[in-house]
Amino acid sequence: MAKYRIAWMPGDGIGKDVMDAAKIVMDRIELDAEYIPADVGWEFWQKEADPLPQRTIEILKTVNAALFAAITSKPAPEAEAALDPTMRGLGIKYRSPIVRIRQLFDLYMCVRPCKSYPGNPLNFQENIDVTVFRENTEDVYVGVEYSPVPDSLADALMQANRAFAPFRMLPGDHYAISLKINTLKATERIFKAAFEHAVAHNKKRVTIVHKANVLRATDGLFLKIGRDMAKDYPGIETDDANFDAITTGLLRHPHDYQVLVLPNLYGDIISALAMQMVGGPGFGCSANIGEKLGVFEPTHGSAPKYAGQYKVNPIATILAAKMMLTYLGEHEKAVSIERAVKAVIAEGKVRTYDMKGSNTTIEMAEAIAEKL
């Protein structure tokens, strides 16, 4: 029996391409693992009206970790139009399967390291090393939305805040509401994870990102909890910045930041910005971690126009596999993969199209595997 059971989730578009590349590297390090195919993605939405079938949920209950590649998600009208004709008009709503996995398995911690490797022609600046800690289960991603807005909810909102009265005068189908929800428990544990990471990796600064000057209740709670927890870590400099200000700060002074902690939506946006500063989609990896499961993924989309061409950069997926190995306690194997990635980038002999080269997805993976 293998030491590890790993759910293998290519998903949509270029997912199979980059996962095939990751498998070349995983095979080279000879991880004692059973890789279990798990269905997820747009294909299963179209056929079954469920992009995350129950059979996949059951698999995720039994594995040590999962490697996940890419998902195609589209707005509601397009999603319903893509359904099998027998399922249209049934009121079935598309929900992102990766968001659903995070919530089903309480994968509260999203960790996105953004590091500029020497020799990468796409680096915004050298020596950038920022880790984003994104709360992963709540905020506007809870999916509590209303369109049209029921009269009962509109009445309650008007009673709570008279400023809502102009909206109440409109018919319910003339506006929509999405609720932003932040809780004490979720906020405390993402800050705990971020500060512990800073201690373990000798990081001296943690920055809380918020918009508490406008969103006084939700982001106010987030900021207060972060400041309170900082008192338990006197050796770490803790500051905070408004969400809009951090975009300017990162671009102007990226070396001033080490660990950023953000609510869900801001974390998604800022990690995309930070990723672009260190090379773009081909270099962004992410860990979704809870108490019992870790799901690891590149942060790029499914890029369906490139599907099956084996053209795209697989480094993000290979680095996601490296994060999975760290999670599993296979530290030496994880370090060896990052070292190999770093060496191939520095040499500059093998580069995919995004790096101004002409090598294939598989050739990049083979070059990395040869360094192991």
XYZ file of C-alpha atoms in Angstrom:
372
model
C 0.000 0.000 0.000
C 1.292 3.422 -0.947
C 2.240 5.845 1.819
C 0.073 8.624 0.382
C -3.224 8.847 -1.468
C -3.365 11.929 -3.679
C -6.441 13.099 -5.571
C -5.425 13.977 -9.136
C -7.705 16.728 -10.504
C -6.774 18.136 -13.942
C -10.086 19.948 -14.398
C -10.552 21.984 -17.574
C -8.628 23.430 -20.499
C -4.879 23.278 -20.004
C -5.344 21.356 -16.764
C -4.334 18.045 -18.312
C -1.302 19.620 -20.002
C 0.181 21.023 -16.801
C -0.742 17.969 -14.731
C 1.018 15.697 -17.221
C 4.076 17.892 -16.713
C 3.790 17.741 -12.938
C 3.540 13.942 -13.086
C 6.923 13.781 -14.872
C 8.500 15.587 -11.931
C 6.611 13.610 -9.298
C 7.650 10.351 -10.922
C 11.294 11.448 -10.905
C 11.334 12.089 -7.149
C 9.710 8.663 -6.632
C 7.107 9.748 -4.110
C 5.430 6.695 -2.587
C 1.931 7.690 -3.633
C -1.216 6.444 -5.299
C -2.671 9.082 -7.637
C -6.457 8.868 -7.756
C -8.262 10.490 -10.709
C -11.082 12.754 -9.537
C -13.687 14.349 -11.809
C -14.112 18.108 -11.578
C -14.922 20.954 -13.934
C -16.998 22.359 -16.730
C -17.458 19.033 -18.528
C -19.324 17.632 -15.527
C -21.413 20.779 -15.203
C -22.521 20.372 -18.811
C -23.310 16.661 -18.510
C -24.415 16.312 -14.888
C -25.251 19.870 -13.738
C -22.568 19.459 -11.095
C -18.940 20.570 -11.627
C -18.032 18.845 -8.347
C -19.747 15.433 -8.419
C -20.473 13.682 -5.147
C -18.080 10.881 -6.133
C -15.243 13.407 -6.133
C -16.261 14.728 -2.719
C -16.105 11.153 -1.420
C -12.599 10.733 -2.861
C -11.458 13.943 -1.165
C -12.641 12.538 2.160
C -10.184 9.657 1.857
C -6.963 11.247 0.554
C -3.955 12.871 2.201
C -3.874 15.763 -0.289
C -5.065 16.829 -3.719
C -3.370 18.409 -6.723
C -5.798 20.519 -8.737
C -5.091 22.308 -12.015
C -7.675 24.601 -13.599
C -11.368 25.389 -13.799
C -13.552 27.103 -16.385
C -16.226 29.254 -14.746
C -18.742 31.453 -16.561
C -21.542 33.868 -15.599
C -25.004 32.505 -14.903
C -26.586 32.911 -18.395
C -23.676 31.190 -20.118
C -23.536 28.470 -17.469
C -27.209 27.572 -17.908
C -26.906 27.668 -21.704
C -24.035 25.168 -21.486
C -26.134 22.594 -19.626
C -27.485 19.493 -21.260
C -30.870 20.584 -22.735
C -32.773 18.251 -20.402
C -31.447 20.173 -17.387
C -32.019 23.726 -18.528
C -34.689 25.760 -16.805
C -34.521 23.681 -13.613
C -33.060 26.537 -11.596
C -29.731 24.799 -11.048
C -27.049 27.368 -10.300
C -23.389 26.990 -11.175
C -20.953 27.332 -8.282
C -17.196 27.271 -8.633
C -16.035 23.794 -7.590
C -12.801 25.048 -6.034
C -14.733 27.544 -3.884
C -17.099 24.751 -2.889
C -14.199 22.442 -1.985
C -12.719 25.158 0.232
C -16.007 25.553 2.070
C -16.971 21.871 2.270
C -13.612 20.897 3.743
C -13.055 24.128 5.678
C -9.815 24.891 3.861
C -9.559 28.179 5.697
C -5.960 29.010 4.852
C -4.949 30.048 1.333
C -1.186 30.537 1.104
C 0.294 32.067 -2.049
C 4.072 32.545 -2.133
C 5.232 35.105 -4.713
C 8.951 34.802 -5.319
C 11.110 36.184 -8.137
C 13.592 33.520 -9.229
C 16.911 34.841 -10.619
C 17.085 34.766 -14.391
C 13.339 34.925 -15.012
C 12.929 37.491 -17.811
C 9.428 38.270 -16.536
C 10.467 39.483 -13.077
C 9.186 42.958 -12.212
C 12.164 43.281 -9.850
C 14.687 40.838 -8.437
C 14.548 39.477 -4.885
C 10.795 39.843 -4.382
C 9.614 37.372 -1.750
C 6.076 38.045 -0.505
C 3.707 35.466 0.963
C -0.017 36.176 0.842
C -2.251 34.678 3.536
C -5.825 34.856 2.302
C -8.782 33.887 4.455
C -10.375 31.269 2.272
C -13.896 30.396 3.407
C -15.996 33.518 3.920
C -16.202 37.246 3.012
C -18.258 37.769 -0.187
C -17.320 34.232 -1.289
C -19.874 32.703 1.090
C -22.289 32.898 -1.827
C -25.203 34.460 0.078
C -26.721 36.490 -2.733
C -30.148 37.765 -3.736
C -31.336 38.677 -7.217
C -34.165 39.560 -7.250
C -34.196 40.880 -3.680
C -37.178 39.608 -1.634
C -39.405 42.222 0.006
C -38.755 40.794 3.485
C -35.015 41.337 3.154
C -35.436 44.812 1.704
C -37.739 45.773 4.617
C -35.213 44.465 7.156
C -32.351 46.366 5.547
C -34.348 49.592 5.505
C -35.143 49.209 9.192
C -31.461 48.645 9.953
C -30.298 51.614 7.871
C -32.539 54.324 6.498
C -29.938 55.029 3.795
C -31.262 51.864 2.142
C -34.693 53.436 1.649
C -34.117 54.565 -1.977
C -33.363 50.976 -2.967
C -36.452 49.716 -1.168
C -38.537 51.883 -3.472
C -37.292 49.920 -6.479
C -38.774 46.587 -7.567
C -36.753 43.651 -6.240
C -35.523 42.671 -9.688
C -33.908 46.089 -10.229
C -30.956 45.416 -7.937
C -28.954 42.602 -6.380
C -27.344 41.979 -2.979
C -24.278 39.945 -2.035
C -23.487 39.641 1.659
C -19.952 40.097 3.000
C -19.523 37.965 6.108
C -16.459 37.884 8.359
C -16.398 35.862 11.585
C -14.244 35.934 14.687
C -13.169 32.295 14.357
C -12.088 32.441 10.725
C -10.288 35.742 11.205
C -8.377 34.538 14.251
C -7.142 31.377 12.594
C -5.874 33.037 9.407
C -3.904 35.537 11.505
C -2.573 32.725 13.696
C -1.376 30.877 10.588
C 0.273 33.997 9.168
C 2.121 34.925 12.341
C 3.282 31.349 12.904
C 4.563 31.279 9.320
C 6.465 34.507 9.951
C 8.096 33.016 13.037
C 8.962 29.728 11.326
C 10.484 31.427 8.278
C 12.237 34.284 10.063
C 10.003 36.957 8.556
C 10.128 40.250 10.406
C 7.034 42.018 9.076
C 3.339 41.180 8.779
C 0.969 43.599 7.037
C -2.803 43.545 7.595
C -4.730 44.585 4.485
C -8.273 45.931 4.882
C -10.771 48.662 4.000
C -11.982 49.326 7.532
C -12.358 53.032 6.875
C -15.389 52.175 4.700
C -16.407 48.628 5.670
C -16.374 49.380 9.378
C -18.133 46.229 10.570
C -16.556 43.420 8.545
C -13.110 44.825 7.826
C -13.189 46.564 11.189
C -13.412 43.148 12.831
C -10.608 41.838 10.620
C -8.304 44.716 11.529
C -9.068 44.541 15.254
C -8.357 40.806 15.456
C -5.095 41.236 13.560
C -3.913 44.010 15.835
C -4.893 42.070 18.946
C -3.045 38.947 17.825
C 0.051 40.949 16.931
C 0.520 41.586 20.657
C 1.355 37.881 21.052
C 4.231 38.253 18.558
C 6.287 41.209 19.826
C 9.291 40.197 17.726
C 7.384 40.824 14.497
C 6.688 44.289 13.141
C 2.964 44.495 12.379
C 1.398 47.268 10.348
C -1.714 47.686 8.255
C -2.687 49.233 4.939
C -5.878 50.001 3.083
C -6.599 47.621 0.230
C -6.254 50.318 -2.414
C -3.020 51.654 -0.912
C -1.346 48.239 -0.882
C -1.552 48.025 -4.677
C 0.566 51.157 -4.939
C 2.859 50.055 -2.129
C 3.590 46.695 -3.683
C 4.447 48.208 -7.031
C 6.597 51.002 -5.647
C 8.340 49.161 -2.807
C 7.871 45.387 -3.168
C 10.838 44.613 -0.932
C 9.153 46.342 2.008
C 6.614 43.529 2.316
C 7.073 39.978 3.545
C 3.737 38.559 4.763
C 0.348 40.001 3.806
C -2.881 38.918 5.535
C -6.167 39.677 3.784
C -9.872 38.813 3.690
C -10.941 36.498 0.896
C -11.712 38.872 -1.985
C -8.771 41.207 -1.392
C -6.477 38.203 -1.051
C -7.566 36.904 -4.426
C -6.862 40.239 -6.113
C -3.609 41.142 -4.375
C -2.122 37.688 -4.843
C -2.833 38.031 -8.581
C -0.980 41.346 -8.599
C 1.944 39.889 -6.659
C 2.014 36.871 -8.965
C 2.310 39.105 -12.003
C 5.277 40.861 -10.404
C 7.198 37.568 -10.275
C 6.438 36.257 -13.731
C 2.706 35.953 -14.219
C 0.364 32.950 -14.377
C 3.127 30.450 -15.123
C 4.675 31.033 -11.700
C 1.729 31.425 -9.310
C 1.052 28.527 -6.947
C -1.354 28.189 -4.062
C -2.140 26.000 -1.062
C -5.662 25.597 0.365
C -5.232 24.056 3.792
C -7.601 22.966 6.553
C -7.342 20.706 9.566
C -7.754 17.480 7.567
C -7.011 18.219 3.913
C -4.737 20.267 1.708
C -5.574 21.097 -1.927
C -2.779 22.559 -4.035
C -3.126 24.395 -7.329
C -1.624 26.820 -9.809
C -3.447 30.132 -9.674
C -3.916 30.477 -13.433
C -7.118 29.832 -15.325
C -8.014 27.063 -17.741
C -6.948 28.921 -20.953
C -9.150 26.707 -23.174
C -7.686 28.115 -26.397
C -4.381 26.433 -25.502
C -5.841 23.123 -24.299
C -3.982 20.109 -25.611
C -1.264 22.183 -27.274
C 1.247 21.599 -24.454
C 2.363 25.163 -24.888
C 1.855 26.753 -21.477
C 4.303 27.067 -18.611
C 3.929 24.222 -16.071
C 6.140 25.769 -13.374
C 3.158 27.032 -11.356
C 1.749 23.502 -11.140
C 5.152 22.009 -10.346
C 5.607 24.555 -7.546
C 2.108 23.698 -6.297
C 3.252 20.066 -6.128
C 6.294 21.284 -4.177
C 3.942 22.970 -1.678
C 2.007 19.712 -1.397
C 5.182 17.846 -0.547
C 5.965 20.337 2.212
C 2.445 19.826 3.576
C 2.977 16.056 3.553
C 6.255 16.429 5.467
C 8.426 15.460 2.496
C 10.699 18.450 2.994
C 13.789 17.141 1.196
C 11.806 16.291 -1.923
C 10.111 19.695 -1.797
C 13.430 21.514 -1.522
C 14.885 19.481 -4.377
C 12.014 20.445 -6.693
C 12.336 24.153 -5.959
C 16.098 23.921 -6.419
C 15.593 22.259 -9.813
C 13.052 24.894 -10.899
C 15.424 27.642 -9.838
C 18.312 26.067 -11.767
C 16.333 25.706 -15.011
C 15.112 29.301 -14.819
C 18.620 30.600 -14.106
C 20.143 28.655 -17.008
C 17.609 30.077 -19.447
C 18.097 27.242 -21.937
C 14.522 25.980 -21.678
C 11.733 28.548 -21.772
C 8.050 28.349 -22.651
C 6.328 30.972 -24.813
C 5.457 33.252 -21.876
C 9.176 33.464 -21.067
C 9.917 34.432 -24.702
C 10.982 30.903 -25.547
C 9.673 28.099 -27.733
C 9.860 25.017 -25.520
C 6.811 22.910 -24.759
C 5.111 22.212 -21.459
C 6.619 18.737 -21.424
C 10.122 19.922 -22.337
C 10.071 22.311 -19.388
C 8.994 19.517 -17.056
C 11.690 17.193 -18.411
C 14.353 19.864 -17.942
C 13.302 20.285 -14.319
C 13.201 16.523 -13.766
C 16.741 16.195 -15.100
C 17.959 18.526 -12.330
C 16.546 16.298 -9.602
